[in-house]
Structures are given as C-alpha cells and as structure tokens.
PDB file of C-alpha atoms and ligand atoms in Angstrom:
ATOM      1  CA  UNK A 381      96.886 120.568  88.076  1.00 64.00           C
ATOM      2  CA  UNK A 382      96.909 119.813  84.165  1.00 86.00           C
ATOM      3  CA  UNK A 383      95.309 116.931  83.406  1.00 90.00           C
ATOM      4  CA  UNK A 384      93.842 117.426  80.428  1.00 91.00           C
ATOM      5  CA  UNK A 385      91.109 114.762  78.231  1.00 93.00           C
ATOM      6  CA  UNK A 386      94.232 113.934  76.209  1.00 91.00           C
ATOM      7  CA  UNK A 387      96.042 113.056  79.046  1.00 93.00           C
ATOM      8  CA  UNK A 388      93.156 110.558  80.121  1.00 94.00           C
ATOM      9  CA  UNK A 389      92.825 109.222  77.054  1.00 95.00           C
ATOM     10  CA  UNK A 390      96.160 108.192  76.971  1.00 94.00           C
ATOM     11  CA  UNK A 391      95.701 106.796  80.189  1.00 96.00           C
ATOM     12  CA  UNK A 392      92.890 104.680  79.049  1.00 96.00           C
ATOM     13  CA  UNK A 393      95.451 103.390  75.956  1.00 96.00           C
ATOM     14  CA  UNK A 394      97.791 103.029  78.698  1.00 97.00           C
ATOM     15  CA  UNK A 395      95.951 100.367  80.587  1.00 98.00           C
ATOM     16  CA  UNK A 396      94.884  98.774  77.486  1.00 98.00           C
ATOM     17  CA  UNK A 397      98.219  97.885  76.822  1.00 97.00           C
ATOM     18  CA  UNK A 398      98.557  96.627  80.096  1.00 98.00           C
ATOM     19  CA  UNK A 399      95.737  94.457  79.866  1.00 98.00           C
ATOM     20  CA  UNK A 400      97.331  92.801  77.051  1.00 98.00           C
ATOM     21  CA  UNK A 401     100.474  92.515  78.354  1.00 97.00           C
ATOM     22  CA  UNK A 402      98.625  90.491  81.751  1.00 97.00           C
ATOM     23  CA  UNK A 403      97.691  92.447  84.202  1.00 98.00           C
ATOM     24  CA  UNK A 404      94.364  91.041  85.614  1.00 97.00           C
ATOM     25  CA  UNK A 405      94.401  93.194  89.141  1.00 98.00           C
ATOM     26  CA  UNK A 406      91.381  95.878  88.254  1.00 98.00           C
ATOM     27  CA  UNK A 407      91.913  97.636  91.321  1.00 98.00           C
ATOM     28  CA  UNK A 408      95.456  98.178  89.890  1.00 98.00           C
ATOM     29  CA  UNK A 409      94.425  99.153  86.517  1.00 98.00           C
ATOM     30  CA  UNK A 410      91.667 101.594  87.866  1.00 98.00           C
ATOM     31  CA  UNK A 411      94.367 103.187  89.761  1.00 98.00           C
ATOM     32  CA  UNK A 412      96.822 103.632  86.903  1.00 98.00           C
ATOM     33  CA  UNK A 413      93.879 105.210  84.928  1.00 98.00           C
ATOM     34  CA  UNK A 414      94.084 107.803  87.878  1.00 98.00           C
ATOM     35  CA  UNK A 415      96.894 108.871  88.494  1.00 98.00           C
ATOM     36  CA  UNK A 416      98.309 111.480  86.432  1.00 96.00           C
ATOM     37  CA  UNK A 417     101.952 110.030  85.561  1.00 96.00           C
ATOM     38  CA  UNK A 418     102.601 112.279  83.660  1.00 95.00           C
ATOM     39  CA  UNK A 419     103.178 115.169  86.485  1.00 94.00           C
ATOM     40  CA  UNK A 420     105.499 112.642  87.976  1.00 94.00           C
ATOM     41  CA  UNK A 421     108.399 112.968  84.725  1.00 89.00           C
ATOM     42  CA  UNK A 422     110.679 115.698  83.880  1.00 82.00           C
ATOM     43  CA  UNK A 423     108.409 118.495  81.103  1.00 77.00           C
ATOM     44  CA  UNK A 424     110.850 117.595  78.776  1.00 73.00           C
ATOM     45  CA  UNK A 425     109.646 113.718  78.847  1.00 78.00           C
ATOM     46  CA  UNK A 426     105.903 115.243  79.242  1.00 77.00           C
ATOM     47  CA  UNK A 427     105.244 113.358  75.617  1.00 79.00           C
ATOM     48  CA  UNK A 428     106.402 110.126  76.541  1.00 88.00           C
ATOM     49  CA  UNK A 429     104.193 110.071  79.834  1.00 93.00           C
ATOM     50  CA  UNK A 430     101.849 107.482  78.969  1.00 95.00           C
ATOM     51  CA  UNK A 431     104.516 104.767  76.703  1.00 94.00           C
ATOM     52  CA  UNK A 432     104.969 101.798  78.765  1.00 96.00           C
ATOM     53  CA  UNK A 433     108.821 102.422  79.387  1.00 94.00           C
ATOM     54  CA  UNK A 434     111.156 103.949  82.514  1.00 93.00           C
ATOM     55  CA  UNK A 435     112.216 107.352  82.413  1.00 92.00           C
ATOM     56  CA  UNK A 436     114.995 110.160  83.797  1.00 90.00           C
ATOM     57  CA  UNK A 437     113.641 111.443  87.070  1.00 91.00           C
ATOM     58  CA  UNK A 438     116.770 113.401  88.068  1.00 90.00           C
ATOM     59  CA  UNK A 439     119.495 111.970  90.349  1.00 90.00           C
ATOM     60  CA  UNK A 440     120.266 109.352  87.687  1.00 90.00           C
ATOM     61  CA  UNK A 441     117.168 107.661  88.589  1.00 93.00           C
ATOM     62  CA  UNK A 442     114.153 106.658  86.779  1.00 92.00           C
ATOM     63  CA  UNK A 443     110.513 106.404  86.888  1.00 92.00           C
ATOM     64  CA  UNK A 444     109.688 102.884  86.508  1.00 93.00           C
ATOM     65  CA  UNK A 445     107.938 101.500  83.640  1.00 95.00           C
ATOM     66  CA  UNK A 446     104.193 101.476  84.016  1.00 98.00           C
ATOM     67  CA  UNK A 447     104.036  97.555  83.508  1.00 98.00           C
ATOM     68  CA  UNK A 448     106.718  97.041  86.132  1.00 98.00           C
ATOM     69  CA  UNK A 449     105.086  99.393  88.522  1.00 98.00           C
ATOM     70  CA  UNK A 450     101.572  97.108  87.643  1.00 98.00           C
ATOM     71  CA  UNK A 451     103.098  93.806  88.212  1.00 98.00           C
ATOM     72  CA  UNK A 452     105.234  94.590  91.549  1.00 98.00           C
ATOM     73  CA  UNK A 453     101.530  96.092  92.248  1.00 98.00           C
ATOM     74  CA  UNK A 454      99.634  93.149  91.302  1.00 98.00           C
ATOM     75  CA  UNK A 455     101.753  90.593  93.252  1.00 98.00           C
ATOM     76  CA  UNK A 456     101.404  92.189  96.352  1.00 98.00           C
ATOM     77  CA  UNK A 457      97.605  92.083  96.345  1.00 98.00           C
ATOM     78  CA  UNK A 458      96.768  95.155  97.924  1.00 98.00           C
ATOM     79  CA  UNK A 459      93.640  95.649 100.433  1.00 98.00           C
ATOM     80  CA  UNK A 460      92.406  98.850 101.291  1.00 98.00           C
ATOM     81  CA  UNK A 461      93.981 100.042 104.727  1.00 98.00           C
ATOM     82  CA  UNK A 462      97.054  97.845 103.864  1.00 98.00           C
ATOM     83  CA  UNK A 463      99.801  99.613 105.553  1.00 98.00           C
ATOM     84  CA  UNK A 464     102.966  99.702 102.967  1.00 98.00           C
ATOM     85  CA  UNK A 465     106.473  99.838 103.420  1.00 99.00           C
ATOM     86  CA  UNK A 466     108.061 100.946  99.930  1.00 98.00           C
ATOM     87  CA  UNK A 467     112.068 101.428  99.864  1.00 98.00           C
ATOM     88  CA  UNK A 468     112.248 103.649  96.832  1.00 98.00           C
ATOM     89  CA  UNK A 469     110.239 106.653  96.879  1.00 98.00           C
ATOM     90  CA  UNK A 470     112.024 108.194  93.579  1.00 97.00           C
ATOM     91  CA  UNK A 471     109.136 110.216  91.693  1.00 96.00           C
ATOM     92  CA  UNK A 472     106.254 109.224  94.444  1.00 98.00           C
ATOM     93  CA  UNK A 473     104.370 107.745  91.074  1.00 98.00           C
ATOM     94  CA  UNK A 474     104.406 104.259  92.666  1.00 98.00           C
ATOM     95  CA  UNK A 475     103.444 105.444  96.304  1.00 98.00           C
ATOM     96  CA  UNK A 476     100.662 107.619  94.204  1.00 98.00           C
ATOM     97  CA  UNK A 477      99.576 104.410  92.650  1.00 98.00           C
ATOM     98  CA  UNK A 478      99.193 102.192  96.149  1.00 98.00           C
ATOM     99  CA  UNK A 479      97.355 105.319  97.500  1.00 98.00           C
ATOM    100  CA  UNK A 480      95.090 105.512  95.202  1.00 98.00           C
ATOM    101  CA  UNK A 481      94.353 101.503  95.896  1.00 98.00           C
ATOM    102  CA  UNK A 482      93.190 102.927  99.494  1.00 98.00           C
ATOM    103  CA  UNK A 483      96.595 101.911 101.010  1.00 98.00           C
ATOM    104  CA  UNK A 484      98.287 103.405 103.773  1.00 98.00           C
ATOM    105  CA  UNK A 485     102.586 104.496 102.268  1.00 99.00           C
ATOM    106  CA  UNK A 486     105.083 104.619 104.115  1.00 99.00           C
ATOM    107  CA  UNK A 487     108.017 105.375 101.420  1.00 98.00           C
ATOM    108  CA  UNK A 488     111.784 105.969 102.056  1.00 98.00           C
ATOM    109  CA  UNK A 489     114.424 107.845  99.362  1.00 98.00           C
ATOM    110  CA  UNK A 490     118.185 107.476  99.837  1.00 98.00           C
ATOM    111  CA  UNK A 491     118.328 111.093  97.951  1.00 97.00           C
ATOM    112  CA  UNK A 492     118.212 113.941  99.174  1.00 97.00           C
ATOM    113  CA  UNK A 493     116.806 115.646  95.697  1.00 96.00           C
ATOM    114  CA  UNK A 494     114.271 113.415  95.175  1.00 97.00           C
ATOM    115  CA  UNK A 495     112.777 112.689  98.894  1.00 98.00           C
ATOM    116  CA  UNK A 496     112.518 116.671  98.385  1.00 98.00           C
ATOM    117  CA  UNK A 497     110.937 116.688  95.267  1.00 97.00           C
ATOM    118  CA  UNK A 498     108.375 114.021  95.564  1.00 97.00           C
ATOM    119  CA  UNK A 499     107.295 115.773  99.096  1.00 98.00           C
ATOM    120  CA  UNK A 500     106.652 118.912  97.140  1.00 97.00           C
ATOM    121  CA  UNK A 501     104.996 117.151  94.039  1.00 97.00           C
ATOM    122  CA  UNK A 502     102.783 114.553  95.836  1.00 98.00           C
ATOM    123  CA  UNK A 503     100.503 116.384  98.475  1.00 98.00           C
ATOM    124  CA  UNK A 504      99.021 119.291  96.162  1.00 96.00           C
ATOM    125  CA  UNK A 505      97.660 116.992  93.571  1.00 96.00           C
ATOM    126  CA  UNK A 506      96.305 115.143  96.962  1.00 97.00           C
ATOM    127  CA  UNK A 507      98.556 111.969  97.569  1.00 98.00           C
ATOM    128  CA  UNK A 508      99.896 112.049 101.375  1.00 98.00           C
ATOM    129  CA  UNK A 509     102.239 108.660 102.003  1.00 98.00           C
ATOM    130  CA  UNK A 510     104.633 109.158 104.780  1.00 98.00           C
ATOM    131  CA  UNK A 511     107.936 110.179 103.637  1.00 98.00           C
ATOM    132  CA  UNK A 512     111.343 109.068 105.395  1.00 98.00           C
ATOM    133  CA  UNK A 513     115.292 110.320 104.280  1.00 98.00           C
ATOM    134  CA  UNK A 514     117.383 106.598 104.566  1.00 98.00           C
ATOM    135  CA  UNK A 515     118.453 104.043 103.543  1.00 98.00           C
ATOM    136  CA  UNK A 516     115.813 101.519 103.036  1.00 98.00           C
ATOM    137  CA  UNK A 517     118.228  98.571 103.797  1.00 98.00           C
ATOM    138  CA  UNK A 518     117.182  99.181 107.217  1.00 97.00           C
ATOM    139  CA  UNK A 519     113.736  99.425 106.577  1.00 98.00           C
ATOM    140  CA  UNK A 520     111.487 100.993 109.217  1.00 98.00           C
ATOM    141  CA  UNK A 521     111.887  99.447 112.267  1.00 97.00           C
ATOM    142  CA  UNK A 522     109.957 101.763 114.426  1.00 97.00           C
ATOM    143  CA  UNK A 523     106.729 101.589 112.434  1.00 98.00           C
ATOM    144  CA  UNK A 524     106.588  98.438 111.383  1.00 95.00           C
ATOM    145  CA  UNK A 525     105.629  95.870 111.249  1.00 98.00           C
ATOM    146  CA  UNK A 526     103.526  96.114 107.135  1.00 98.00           C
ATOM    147  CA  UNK A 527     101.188  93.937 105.667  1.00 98.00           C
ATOM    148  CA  UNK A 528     103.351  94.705 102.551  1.00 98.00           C
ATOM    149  CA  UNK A 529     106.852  95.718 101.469  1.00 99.00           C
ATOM    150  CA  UNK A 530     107.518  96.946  97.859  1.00 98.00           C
ATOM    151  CA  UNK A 531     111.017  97.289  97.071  1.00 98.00           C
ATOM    152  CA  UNK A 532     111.578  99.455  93.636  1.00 98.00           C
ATOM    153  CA  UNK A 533     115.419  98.859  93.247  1.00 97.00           C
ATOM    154  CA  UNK A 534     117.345  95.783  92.407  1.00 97.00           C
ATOM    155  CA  UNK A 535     118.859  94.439  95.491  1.00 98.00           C
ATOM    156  CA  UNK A 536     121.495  91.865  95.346  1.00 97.00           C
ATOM    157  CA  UNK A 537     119.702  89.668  98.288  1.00 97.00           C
ATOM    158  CA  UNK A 538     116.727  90.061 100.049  1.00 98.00           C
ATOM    159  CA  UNK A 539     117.662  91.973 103.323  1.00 98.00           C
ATOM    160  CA  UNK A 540     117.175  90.088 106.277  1.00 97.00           C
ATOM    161  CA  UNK A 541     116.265  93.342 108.269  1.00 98.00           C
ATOM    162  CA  UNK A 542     112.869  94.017 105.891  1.00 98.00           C
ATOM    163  CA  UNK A 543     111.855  90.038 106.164  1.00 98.00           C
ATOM    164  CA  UNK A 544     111.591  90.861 109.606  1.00 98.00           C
ATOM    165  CA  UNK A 545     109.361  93.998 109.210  1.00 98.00           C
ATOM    166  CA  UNK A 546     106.898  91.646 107.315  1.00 98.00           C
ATOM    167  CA  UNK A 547     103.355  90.939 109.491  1.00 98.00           C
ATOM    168  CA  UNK A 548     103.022  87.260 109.687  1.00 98.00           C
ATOM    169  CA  UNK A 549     100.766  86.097 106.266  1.00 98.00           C
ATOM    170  CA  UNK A 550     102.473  89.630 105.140  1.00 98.00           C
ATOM    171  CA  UNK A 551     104.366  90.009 101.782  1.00 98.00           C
ATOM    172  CA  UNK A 552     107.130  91.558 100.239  1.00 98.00           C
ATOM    173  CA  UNK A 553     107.966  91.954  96.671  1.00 98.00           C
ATOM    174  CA  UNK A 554     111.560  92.398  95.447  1.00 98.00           C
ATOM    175  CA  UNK A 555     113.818  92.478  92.336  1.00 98.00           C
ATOM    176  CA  UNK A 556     116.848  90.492  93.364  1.00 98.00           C
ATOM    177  CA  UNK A 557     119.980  90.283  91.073  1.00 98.00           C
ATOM    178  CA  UNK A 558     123.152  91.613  89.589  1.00 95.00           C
ATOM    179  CA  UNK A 559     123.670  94.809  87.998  1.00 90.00           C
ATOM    180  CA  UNK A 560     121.977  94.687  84.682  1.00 90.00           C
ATOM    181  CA  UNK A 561     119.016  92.222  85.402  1.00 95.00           C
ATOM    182  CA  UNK A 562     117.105  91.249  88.428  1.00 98.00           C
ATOM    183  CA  UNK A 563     114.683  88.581  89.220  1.00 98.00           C
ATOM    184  CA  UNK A 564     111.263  89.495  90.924  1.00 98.00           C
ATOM    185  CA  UNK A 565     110.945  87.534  93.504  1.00 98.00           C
ATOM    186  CA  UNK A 566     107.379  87.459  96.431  1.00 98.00           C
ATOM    187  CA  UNK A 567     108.685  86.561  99.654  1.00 98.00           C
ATOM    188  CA  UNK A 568     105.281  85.634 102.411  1.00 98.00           C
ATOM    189  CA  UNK A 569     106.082  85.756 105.822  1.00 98.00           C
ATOM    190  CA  UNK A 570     103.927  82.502 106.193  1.00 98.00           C
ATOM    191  CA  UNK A 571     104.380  82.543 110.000  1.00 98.00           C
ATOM    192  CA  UNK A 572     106.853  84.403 112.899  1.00 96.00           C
ATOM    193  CA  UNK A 573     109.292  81.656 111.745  1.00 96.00           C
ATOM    194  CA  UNK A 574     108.849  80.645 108.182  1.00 98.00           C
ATOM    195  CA  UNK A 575     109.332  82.318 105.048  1.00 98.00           C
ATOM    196  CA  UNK A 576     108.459  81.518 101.752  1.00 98.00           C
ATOM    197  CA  UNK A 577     110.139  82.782  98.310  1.00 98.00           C
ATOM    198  CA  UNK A 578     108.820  82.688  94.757  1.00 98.00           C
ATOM    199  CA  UNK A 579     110.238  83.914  91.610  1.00 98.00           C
ATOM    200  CA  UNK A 580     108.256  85.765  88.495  1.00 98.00           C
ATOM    201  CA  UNK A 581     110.635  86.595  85.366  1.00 97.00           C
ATOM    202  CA  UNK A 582     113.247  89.113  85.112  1.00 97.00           C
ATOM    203  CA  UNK A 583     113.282  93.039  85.062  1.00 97.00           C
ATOM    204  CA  UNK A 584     115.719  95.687  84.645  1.00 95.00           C
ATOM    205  CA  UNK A 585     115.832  98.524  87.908  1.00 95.00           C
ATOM    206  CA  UNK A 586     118.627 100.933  88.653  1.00 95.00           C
ATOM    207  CA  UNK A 587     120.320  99.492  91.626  1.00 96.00           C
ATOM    208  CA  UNK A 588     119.386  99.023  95.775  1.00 97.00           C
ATOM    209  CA  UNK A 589     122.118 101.104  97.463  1.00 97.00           C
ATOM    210  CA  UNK A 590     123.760 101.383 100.405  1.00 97.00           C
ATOM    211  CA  UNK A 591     123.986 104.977 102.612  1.00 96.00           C
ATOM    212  CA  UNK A 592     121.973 108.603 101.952  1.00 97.00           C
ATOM    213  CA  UNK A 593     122.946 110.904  99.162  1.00 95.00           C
ATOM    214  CA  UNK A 594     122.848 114.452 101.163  1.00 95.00           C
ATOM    215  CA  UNK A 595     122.711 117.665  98.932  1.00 89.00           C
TER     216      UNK A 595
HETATM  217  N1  SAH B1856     109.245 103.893  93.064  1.00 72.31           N
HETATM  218  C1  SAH B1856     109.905 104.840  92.225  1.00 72.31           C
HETATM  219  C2  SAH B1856     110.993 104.181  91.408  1.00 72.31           C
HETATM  220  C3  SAH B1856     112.256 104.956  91.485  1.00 72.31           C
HETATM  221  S1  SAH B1856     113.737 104.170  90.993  1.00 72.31           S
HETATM  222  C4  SAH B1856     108.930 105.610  91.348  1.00 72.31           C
HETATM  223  O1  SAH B1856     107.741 105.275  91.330  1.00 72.31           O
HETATM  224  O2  SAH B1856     109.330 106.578  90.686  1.00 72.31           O
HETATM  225  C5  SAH B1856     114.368 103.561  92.511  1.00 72.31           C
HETATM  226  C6  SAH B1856     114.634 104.548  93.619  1.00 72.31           C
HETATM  227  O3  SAH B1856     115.219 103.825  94.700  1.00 72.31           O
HETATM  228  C7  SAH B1856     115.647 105.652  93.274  1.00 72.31           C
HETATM  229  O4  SAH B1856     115.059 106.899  93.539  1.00 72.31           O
HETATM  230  C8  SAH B1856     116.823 105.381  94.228  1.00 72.31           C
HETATM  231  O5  SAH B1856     117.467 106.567  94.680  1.00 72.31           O
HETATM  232  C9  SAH B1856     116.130 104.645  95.365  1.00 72.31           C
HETATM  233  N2  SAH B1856     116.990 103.798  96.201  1.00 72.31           N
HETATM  234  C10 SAH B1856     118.026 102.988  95.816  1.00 72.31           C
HETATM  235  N3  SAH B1856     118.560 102.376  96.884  1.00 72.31           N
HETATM  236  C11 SAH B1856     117.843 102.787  97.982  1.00 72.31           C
HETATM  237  C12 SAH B1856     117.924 102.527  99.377  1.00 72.31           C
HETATM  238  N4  SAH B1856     118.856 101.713  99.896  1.00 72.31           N
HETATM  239  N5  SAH B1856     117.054 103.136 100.191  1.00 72.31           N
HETATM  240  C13 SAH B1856     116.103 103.982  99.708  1.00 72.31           C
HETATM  241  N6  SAH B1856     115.984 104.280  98.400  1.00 72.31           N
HETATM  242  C14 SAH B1856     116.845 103.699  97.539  1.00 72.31           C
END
C-alpha cells in the first residue's frame, strides 16, 4: 500500500480543516487521519485526495466530501462494537472510516461496478465490513436490527422499511430532499413505537435510487 509521509501530512492538514470547519468528534477525526483516502479515488484525482470536496468514483458516483463524511459520522455517535447499517457503499471510504472507529459495517451498493470494486479495494489494505448487492431501500432485514443506519445518498423521504431496522435508542442519519439539495436529518428510534426527527443544514449527494444496476 502507498501511503507515503506526504500523504499523512496531508491528512493531518486535512483534519485541521475539519476542526475549523466544527467537527468536535476526536474519535472521528483520529479515524480520518487513518485512513488513506486517497486509495479510495480514481489515480487521476490522486492530487486532490486530501481537499475537502466530493469526487468521480466511477459509475457517475462520487466519493463524498471529507466534511460530509465527518458530520454524517459525528451525528451518529459511534461506539466501538456498534453494528452499522450503511446504504451506500460507493468507494468503501466511509465504511473504512466507521471501521476504523471499532464499528461493526454492514454496507449495501446498488452497482454492480462499485460493490465489486470496493470488495477488491477494502480487505488488502485491512478494512472487512460486510458487503451486500441491493437496493438499500429495503435495508437489511435479515440482519438487523443496527444500533446505527448511515444513509450516503439523498433520499426523497426517510424509508419506512430502515426506521424499522433501527434498535430502540438506535439512530439513523439521512440526507432527505429533492434533486439538487438535501437536508440532513437524525432520526432516534426513541422506543419500539416512537420516533424522533431532527434536522442539521443542507448538503448536496448524488441521489437514493430505486433497483440494482447489474453489469
Ligand atoms: N459512502 C460512499 C458514498 C458514495 S455516493 C463513499 O464513502 O464513497 C452514494 C452511493 O450510493 C453511490 O455509490 C450509489 O450508487 C449508492 N446508492 C444510491 N442509491 C442506492 C440504493 N437504493 N441502495 C444502495 N446504494 C445506493
């Protein structure tokens, strides 16, 4: 693996930045410092690992930006042994970043390229979440139910079916919106009954969609 001292250096800026820009969760910042993001892009985008901004990851997806991946990170509050749904797998940087936290990933890709590609890229450089080929509007059913769900596409309501896969006190974070701007929203499964929604600012992800993309 090439991680070189520049590359941790401009880690270290990295989180820096992020620090500035509000993110308070250490254990989130120590795990950003880790992981090498910069294996998770396209070589051509190698140079623009460590600027806080999305990039192509094939498929017409992106990697998110670092902040957004820190702040979906931060509002969950993750615990070591947490067990993690995450609809979204894309590059596997996220699911990299909530392993590295001590968290237990379950991750699901609606492409076939990419739920390919991450399952080559993650477990060599020693990341091992659980990887499933669906669509994540159905969530998990069978190995549920998840102290925490992190949903890394903008959805245009929260699915009922992934409330449900929620532990009771458990939490799921999720951009919610139209097309071209989504709000984050933190939805706690308070009890077997009750739910609970709060809203944190707006963010820009490619979209939450319906069905598999085979090859
Ligand atoms: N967490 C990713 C972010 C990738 S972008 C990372 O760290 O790189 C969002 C991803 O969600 C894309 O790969 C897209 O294909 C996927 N996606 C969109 N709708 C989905 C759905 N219904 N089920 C599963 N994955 C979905």
């Amino acid at each position: 693996m090439n991680d070189s001292l520049r590359h941790k250096g401009l880690r270290k800026k990295l989180v820096d930045g992020l620090k500035i820009k509000g993110i308070r969760d250490d254990k989130v910042l120590e795990a950003i410092r880790k992981v090498p993001r910069h294996l998770f892009m396209e070589s051509s985008f190698i140079n623009f690992a460590y600027k806080d901004q999305a990039f192509p990851i094939g498929a017409g997806q992106t990697i998110s930006q670092p902040f957004t991946v820190a702040f979906q990170t931060q509002l969950l509050d993750i615990h070591k042994h947490d067990k993690i749904l995450e609809i979204g797998t894309g590059s596997g940087y996220q699911a990299a970043v909530l392993i590295e936290m001590g968290a237990i990933v379950y991750t699901i890709e609606r492409q076939k390229e990419l739920y390919i590609k991450s399952q080559q890229l993650l477990p060599p450089i020693g990341y091992f979440p659980k990887f499933f080929f669906g669509d994540g509007y159905t969530g998990l059913p069978t190995y549920g139910p998840f102290d925490k769900i992190i949903v890394t596409a903008g959805a245009s309501s929260i699915p009922e079916k992934l409330k449900l896969q929620l532990k009771p006190g458990g939490k799921m974070v999720i951009p919610v919106g139209g097309k071209t701007r989504q709000e984050m929203m933190l939805v706690t499964r308070v009890n077997e009954t009750e739910f609970k929604s709060e809203k944190f600012g707006s963010f820009i992800f490619v979209p939450m969609l319906k069905g598999v993309v085979k090859l």
